[in-house]
Short mmCIF file of C-alpha atoms in Angstrom, two decimals:
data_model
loop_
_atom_site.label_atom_id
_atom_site.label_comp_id
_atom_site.label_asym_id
_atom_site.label_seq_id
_atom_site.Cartn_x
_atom_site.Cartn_y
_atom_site.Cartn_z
CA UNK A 1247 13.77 13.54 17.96
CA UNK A 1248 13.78 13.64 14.14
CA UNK A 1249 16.69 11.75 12.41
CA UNK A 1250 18.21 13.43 9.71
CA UNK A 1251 15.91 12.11 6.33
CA UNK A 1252 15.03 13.79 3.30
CA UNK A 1253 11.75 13.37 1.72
CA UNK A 1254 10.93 13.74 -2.11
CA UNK A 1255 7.42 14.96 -3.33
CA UNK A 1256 5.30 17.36 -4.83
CA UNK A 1257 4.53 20.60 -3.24
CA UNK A 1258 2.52 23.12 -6.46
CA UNK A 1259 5.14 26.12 -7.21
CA UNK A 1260 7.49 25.05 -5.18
CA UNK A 1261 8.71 22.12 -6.73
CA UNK A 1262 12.61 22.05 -7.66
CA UNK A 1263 13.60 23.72 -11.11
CA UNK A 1264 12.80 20.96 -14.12
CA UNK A 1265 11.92 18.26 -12.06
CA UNK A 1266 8.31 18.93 -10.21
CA UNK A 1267 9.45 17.93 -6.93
CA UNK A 1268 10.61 19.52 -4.02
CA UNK A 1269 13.41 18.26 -1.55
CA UNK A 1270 12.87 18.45 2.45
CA UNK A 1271 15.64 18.54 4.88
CA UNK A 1272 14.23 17.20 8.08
CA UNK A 1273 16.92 17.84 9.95
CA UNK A 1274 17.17 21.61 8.77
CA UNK A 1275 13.68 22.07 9.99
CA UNK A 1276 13.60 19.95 13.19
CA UNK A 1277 12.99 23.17 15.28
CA UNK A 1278 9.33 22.92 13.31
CA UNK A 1279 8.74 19.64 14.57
CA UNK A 1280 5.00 19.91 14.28
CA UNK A 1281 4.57 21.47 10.45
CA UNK A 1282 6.98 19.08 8.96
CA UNK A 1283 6.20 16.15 10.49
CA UNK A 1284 2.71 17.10 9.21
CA UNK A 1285 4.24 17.79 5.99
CA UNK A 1286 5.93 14.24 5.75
CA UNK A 1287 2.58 12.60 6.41
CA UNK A 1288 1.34 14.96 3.35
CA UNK A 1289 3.66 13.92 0.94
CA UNK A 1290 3.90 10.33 2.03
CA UNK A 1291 0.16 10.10 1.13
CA UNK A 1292 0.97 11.89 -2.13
CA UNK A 1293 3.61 9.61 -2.92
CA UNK A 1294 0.93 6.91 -2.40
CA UNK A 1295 -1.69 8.21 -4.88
CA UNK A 1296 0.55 9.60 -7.32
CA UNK A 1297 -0.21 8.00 -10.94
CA UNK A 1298 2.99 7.65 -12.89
CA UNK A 1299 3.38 6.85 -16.88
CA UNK A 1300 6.20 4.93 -18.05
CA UNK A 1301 6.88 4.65 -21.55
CA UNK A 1302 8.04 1.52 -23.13
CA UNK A 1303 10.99 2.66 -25.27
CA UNK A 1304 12.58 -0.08 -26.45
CA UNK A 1305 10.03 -1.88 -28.77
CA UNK A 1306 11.09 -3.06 -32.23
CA UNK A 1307 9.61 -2.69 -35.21
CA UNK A 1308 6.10 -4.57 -35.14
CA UNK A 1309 5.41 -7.24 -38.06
CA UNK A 1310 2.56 -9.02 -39.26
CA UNK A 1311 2.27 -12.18 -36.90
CA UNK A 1312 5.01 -10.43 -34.45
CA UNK A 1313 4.31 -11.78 -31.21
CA UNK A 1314 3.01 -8.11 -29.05
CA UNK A 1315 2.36 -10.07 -26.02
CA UNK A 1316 5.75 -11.66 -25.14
CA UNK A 1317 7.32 -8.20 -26.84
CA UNK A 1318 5.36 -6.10 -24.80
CA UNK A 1319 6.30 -8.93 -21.68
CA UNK A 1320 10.13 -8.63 -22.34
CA UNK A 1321 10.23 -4.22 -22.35
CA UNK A 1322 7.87 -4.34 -19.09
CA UNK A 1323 10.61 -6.67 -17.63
CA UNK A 1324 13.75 -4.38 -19.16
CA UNK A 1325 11.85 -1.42 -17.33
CA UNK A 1326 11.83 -2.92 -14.33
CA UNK A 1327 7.68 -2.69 -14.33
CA UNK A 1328 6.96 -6.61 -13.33
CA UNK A 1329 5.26 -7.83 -11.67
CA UNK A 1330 2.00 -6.27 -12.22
CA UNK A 1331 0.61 -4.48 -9.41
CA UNK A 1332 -3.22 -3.87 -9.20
CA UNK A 1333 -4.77 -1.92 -11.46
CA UNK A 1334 -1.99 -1.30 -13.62
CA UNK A 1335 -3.39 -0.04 -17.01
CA UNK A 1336 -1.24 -1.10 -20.13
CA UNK A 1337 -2.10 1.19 -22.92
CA UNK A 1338 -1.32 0.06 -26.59
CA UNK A 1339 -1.44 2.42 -29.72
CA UNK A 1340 -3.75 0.96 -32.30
CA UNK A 1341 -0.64 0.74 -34.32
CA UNK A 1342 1.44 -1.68 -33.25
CA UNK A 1343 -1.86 -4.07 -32.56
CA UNK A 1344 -2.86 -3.61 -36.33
CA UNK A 1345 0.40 -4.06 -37.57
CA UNK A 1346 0.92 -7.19 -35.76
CA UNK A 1347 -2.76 -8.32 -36.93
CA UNK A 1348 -1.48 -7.83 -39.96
CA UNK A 1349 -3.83 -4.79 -41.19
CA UNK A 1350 -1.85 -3.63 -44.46
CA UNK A 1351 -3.10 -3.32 -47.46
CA UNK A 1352 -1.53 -2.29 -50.74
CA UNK A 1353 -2.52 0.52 -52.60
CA UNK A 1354 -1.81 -1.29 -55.95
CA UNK A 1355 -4.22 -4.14 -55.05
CA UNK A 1356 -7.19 -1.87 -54.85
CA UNK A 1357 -9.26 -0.83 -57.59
CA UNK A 1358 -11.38 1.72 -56.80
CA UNK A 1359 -15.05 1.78 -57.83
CA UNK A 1360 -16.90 5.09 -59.14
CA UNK A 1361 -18.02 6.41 -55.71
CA UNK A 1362 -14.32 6.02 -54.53
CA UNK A 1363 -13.15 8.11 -58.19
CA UNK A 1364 -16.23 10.74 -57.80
CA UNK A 1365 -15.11 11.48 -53.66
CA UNK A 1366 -11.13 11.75 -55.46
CA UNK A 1367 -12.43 14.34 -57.25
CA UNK A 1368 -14.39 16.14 -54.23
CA UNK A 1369 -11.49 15.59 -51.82
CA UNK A 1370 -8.58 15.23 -53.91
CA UNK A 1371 -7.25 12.08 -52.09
CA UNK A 1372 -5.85 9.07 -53.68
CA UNK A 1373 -8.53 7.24 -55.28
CA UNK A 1374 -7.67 4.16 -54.04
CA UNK A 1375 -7.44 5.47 -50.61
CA UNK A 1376 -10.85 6.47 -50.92
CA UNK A 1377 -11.88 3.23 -51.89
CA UNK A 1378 -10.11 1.81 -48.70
CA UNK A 1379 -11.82 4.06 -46.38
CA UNK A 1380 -15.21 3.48 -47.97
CA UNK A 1381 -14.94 0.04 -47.45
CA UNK A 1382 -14.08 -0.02 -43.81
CA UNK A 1383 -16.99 3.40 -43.79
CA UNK A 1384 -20.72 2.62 -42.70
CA UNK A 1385 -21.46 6.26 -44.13
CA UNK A 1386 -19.85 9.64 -45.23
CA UNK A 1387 -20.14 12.74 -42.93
CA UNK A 1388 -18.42 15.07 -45.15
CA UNK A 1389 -16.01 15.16 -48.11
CA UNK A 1390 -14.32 18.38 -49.15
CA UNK A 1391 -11.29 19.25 -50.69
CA UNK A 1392 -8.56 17.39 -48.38
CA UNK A 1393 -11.16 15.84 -45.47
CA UNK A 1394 -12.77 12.86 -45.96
CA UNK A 1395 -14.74 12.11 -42.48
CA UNK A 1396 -16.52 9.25 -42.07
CA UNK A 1397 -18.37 6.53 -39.69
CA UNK A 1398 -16.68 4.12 -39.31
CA UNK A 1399 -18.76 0.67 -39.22
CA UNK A 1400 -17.09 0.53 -35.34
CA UNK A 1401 -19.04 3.70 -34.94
CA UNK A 1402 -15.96 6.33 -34.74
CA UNK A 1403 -16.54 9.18 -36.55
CA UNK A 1404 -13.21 9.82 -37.91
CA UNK A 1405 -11.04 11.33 -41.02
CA UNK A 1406 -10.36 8.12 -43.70
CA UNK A 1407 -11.85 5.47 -41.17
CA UNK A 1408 -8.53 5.43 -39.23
CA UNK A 1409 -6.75 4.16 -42.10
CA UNK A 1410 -3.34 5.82 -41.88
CA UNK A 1411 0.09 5.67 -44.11
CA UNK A 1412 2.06 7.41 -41.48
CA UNK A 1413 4.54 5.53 -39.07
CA UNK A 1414 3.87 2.30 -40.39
CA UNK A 1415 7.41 1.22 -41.57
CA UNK A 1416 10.48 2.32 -43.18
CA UNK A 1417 9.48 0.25 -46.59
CA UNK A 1418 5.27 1.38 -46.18
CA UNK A 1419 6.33 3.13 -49.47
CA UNK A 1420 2.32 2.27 -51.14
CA UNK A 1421 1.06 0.54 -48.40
CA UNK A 1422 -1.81 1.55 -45.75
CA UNK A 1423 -3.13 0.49 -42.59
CA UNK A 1424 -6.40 -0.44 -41.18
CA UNK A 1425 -7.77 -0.48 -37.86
CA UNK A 1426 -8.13 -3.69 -35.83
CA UNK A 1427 -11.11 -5.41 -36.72
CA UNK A 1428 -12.37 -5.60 -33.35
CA UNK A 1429 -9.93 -3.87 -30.78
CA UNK A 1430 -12.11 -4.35 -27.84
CA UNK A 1431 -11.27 -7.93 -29.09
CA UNK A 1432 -7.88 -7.87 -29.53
CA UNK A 1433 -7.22 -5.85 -25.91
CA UNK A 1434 -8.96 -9.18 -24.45
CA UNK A 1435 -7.04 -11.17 -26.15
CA UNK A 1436 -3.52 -9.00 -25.00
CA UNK A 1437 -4.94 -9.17 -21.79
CA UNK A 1438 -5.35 -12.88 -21.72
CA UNK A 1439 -1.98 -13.34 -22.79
CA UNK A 1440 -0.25 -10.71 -20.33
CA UNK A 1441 -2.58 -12.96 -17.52
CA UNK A 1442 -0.98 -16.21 -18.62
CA UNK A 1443 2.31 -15.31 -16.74
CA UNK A 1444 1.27 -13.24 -13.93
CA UNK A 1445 -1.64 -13.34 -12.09
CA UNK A 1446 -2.53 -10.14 -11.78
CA UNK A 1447 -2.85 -8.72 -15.71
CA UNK A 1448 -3.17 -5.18 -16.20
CA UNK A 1449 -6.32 -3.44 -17.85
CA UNK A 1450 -5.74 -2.69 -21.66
CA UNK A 1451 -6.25 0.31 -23.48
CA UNK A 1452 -5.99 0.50 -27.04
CA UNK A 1453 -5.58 4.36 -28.18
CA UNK A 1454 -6.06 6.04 -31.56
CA UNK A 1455 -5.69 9.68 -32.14
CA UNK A 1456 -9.12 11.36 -33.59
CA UNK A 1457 -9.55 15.24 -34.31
CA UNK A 1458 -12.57 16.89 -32.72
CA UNK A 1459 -15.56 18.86 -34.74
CA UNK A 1460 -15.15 22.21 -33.34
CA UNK A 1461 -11.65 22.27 -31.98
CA UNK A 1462 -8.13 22.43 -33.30
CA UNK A 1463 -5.40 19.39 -32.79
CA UNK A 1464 -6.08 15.85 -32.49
CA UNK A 1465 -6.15 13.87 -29.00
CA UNK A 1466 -6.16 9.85 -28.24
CA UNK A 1467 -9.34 8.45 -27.92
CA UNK A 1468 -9.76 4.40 -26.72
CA UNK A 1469 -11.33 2.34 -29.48
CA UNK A 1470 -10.18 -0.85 -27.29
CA UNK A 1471 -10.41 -1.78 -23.83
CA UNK A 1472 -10.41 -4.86 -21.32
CA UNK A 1473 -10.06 -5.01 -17.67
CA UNK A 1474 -11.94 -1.34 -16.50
CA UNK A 1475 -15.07 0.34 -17.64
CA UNK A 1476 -14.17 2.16 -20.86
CA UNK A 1477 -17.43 4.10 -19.56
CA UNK A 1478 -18.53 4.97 -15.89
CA UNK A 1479 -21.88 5.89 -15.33
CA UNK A 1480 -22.22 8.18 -12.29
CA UNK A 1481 -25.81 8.98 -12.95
CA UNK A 1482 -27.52 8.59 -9.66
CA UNK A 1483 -24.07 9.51 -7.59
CA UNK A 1484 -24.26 12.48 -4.87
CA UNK A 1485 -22.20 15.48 -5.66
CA UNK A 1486 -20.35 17.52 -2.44
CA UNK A 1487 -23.46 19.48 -2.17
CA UNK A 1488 -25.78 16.65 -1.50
CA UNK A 1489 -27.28 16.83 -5.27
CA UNK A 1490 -27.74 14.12 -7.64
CA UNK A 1491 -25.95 13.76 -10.75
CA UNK A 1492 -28.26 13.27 -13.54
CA UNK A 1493 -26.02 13.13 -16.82
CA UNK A 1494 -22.73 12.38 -15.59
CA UNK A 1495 -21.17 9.63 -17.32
CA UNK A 1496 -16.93 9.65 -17.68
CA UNK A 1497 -15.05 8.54 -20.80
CA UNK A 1498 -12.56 6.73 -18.32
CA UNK A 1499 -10.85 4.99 -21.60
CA UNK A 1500 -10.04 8.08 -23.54
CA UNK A 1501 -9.13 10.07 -20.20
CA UNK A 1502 -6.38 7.08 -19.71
CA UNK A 1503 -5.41 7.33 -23.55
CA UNK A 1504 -5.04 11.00 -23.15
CA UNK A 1505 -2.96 10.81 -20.63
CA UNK A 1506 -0.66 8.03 -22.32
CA UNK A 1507 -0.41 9.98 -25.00
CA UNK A 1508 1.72 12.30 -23.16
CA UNK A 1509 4.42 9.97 -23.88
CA UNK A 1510 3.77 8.00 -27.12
CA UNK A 1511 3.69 11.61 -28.81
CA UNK A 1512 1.87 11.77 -32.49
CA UNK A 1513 5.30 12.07 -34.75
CA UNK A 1514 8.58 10.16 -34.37
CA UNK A 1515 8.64 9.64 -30.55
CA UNK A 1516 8.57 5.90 -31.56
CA UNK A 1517 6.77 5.10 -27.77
CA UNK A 1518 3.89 2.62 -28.63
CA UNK A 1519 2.90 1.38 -24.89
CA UNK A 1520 2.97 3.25 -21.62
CA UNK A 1521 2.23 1.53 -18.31
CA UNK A 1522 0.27 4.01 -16.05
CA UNK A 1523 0.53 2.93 -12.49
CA UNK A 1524 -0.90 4.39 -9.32
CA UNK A 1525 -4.22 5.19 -10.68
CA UNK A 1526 -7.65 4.22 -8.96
CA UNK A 1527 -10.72 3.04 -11.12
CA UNK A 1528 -13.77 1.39 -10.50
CA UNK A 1529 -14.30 -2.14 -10.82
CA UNK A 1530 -16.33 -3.37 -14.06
CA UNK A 1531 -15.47 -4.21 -17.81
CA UNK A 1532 -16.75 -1.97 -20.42
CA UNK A 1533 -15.30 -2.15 -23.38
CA UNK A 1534 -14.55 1.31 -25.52
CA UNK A 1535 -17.68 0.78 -28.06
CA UNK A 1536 -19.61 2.09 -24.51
CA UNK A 1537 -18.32 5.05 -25.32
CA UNK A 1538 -20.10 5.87 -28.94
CA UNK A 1539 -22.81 7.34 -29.02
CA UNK A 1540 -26.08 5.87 -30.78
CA UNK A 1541 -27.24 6.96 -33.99
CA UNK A 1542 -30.53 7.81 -32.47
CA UNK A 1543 -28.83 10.02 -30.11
CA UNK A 1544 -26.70 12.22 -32.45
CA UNK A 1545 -28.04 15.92 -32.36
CA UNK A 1546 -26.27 17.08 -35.38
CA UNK A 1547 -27.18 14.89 -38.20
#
């Protein structure tokens, strides 16, 4: 006999108004014995594999020299998200890792050079911020009035090398800041720390928002990552239909920032980490420079 239990899980168009899950009354239905306690076993097995994001919402503002690790340790543990369970996935905005690198740089120290005061001109940017993004550039895509894309000596191809004056402190008045030198470096080095007080650390994504060439809207990318392959080759794999794959290769890192990004927002959402638990990746350690693509394979220079 069934004992009176309710169940919570998802179930498509059905779910409950505003929440995305739907409420079973075992009791109510014990004259269905068979469908629901087939539907229990569903949903318990959804409740398994379901990947949730929790935002981190209680960060302060990050300083040069800040400690992120034991910050990032003390809002995991106010969330209620330690310990670590396997294959957690800690996902960082570039942000707060350059600002506690110490990345700023201000505008009135620069003196820009004549390439930097000709690309002004083109793009009608601050020529000083032009000088910064040249210097952090390997080369120039395009410059026209308002874009200034470039490559940046990571390999991104981005708008102003990821420098960015946006969200970078109440008192950024003339500053700007840089990317992490290395962020595949500095998620190793988050990692490392996170693994010092639990042994089980969580993979580390470090996200940056990029626009795309032919679309509208920007989306997060991963320019850093430690613990899981940035890049999964499934060249060689079987599909359902018994054929081979023969390109297939999956952006894992960006498809995790992308889905962070959900909560850390683009604006004022002030949400710089989100733990994503419940997901399933394959073993390896690829770091997010997997994922750009080689000069000599670019089809549209």
């Amino acid at each position: 006999m069934l004992k009176h239990e309710t169940l919570i899980g998802y179930r498509g168009n059905e779910a409950a108004q505003g929440t995305g899950l739907l409420v079973f009354d075992l009791f109510a239905l014990r004259e269905r014995k068979g469908h629901v306690i087939a539907t229990l076993f569903r949903a318990r097995a959804l409740q398994r594999s379901m990947i949730a994001i929790h935002p981190l919402i209680d960060l302060p503002e990050i300083e040069p020299g800040d400690d992120l690790p034991a910050l990032l340790h003390v809002s995991l543990a106010a969330a209620g998200l330690l310990p670590f369970q396997p294959q957690d996935v800690l996902v960082v905005t570039q942000k707060i890792i350059s600002k506690a690198e110490g990345r700023f740089v201000d505008l009135d120290d620069v003196t820009p050079g004549d390439a930097a005061r000709d690309l002004s001109e083109t793009t009608r940017k601050d020529p000083r911020l032009v000088q910064l993004v040249l210097d952090e550039a390997a080369s120039v895509v395009r410059a026209v009035p308002h874009v200034l894309i470039t490559r940046h000596r990571l390999g991104h191809v981005m708008a102003n090398s990821g420098i960015d004056r946006s969200n970078i402190g109440p008192d950024g008045g003339e500053r700007a800041l840089l990317l992490p030198v290395d962020p595949d470096g500095s998620a190793v080095v988050l990692r490392a720390a996170l693994g010092a007080a639990d042994d089980n650390p969580p993979a580390i994504v470090i996200s940056d928002s990029f626009g795309r060439p032919w679309r509208h809207g920007v989306t997060a990318v991963a320019i850093g990552a430690a613990g899981l392959p940035a890049l999964v080759d499934r060249r060689g794999d079987i599909d359902r239909d018994g054929r081979r794959l023969e390109v297939t290769q999956i952006a894992l890192g960006d498809q995790i920032a992308t889905a962070a990004a959900l909560a850390t927002g683009e604006g004022a959402e002030g949400v710089p980490a989100v733990l994503i638990r419940g997901l399933t990746y394959p073993a390896g350690d690829a770091p997010a420079t997997a994922q750009v693509r080689p000069l000599e394979e670019d089809l549209f220079r």
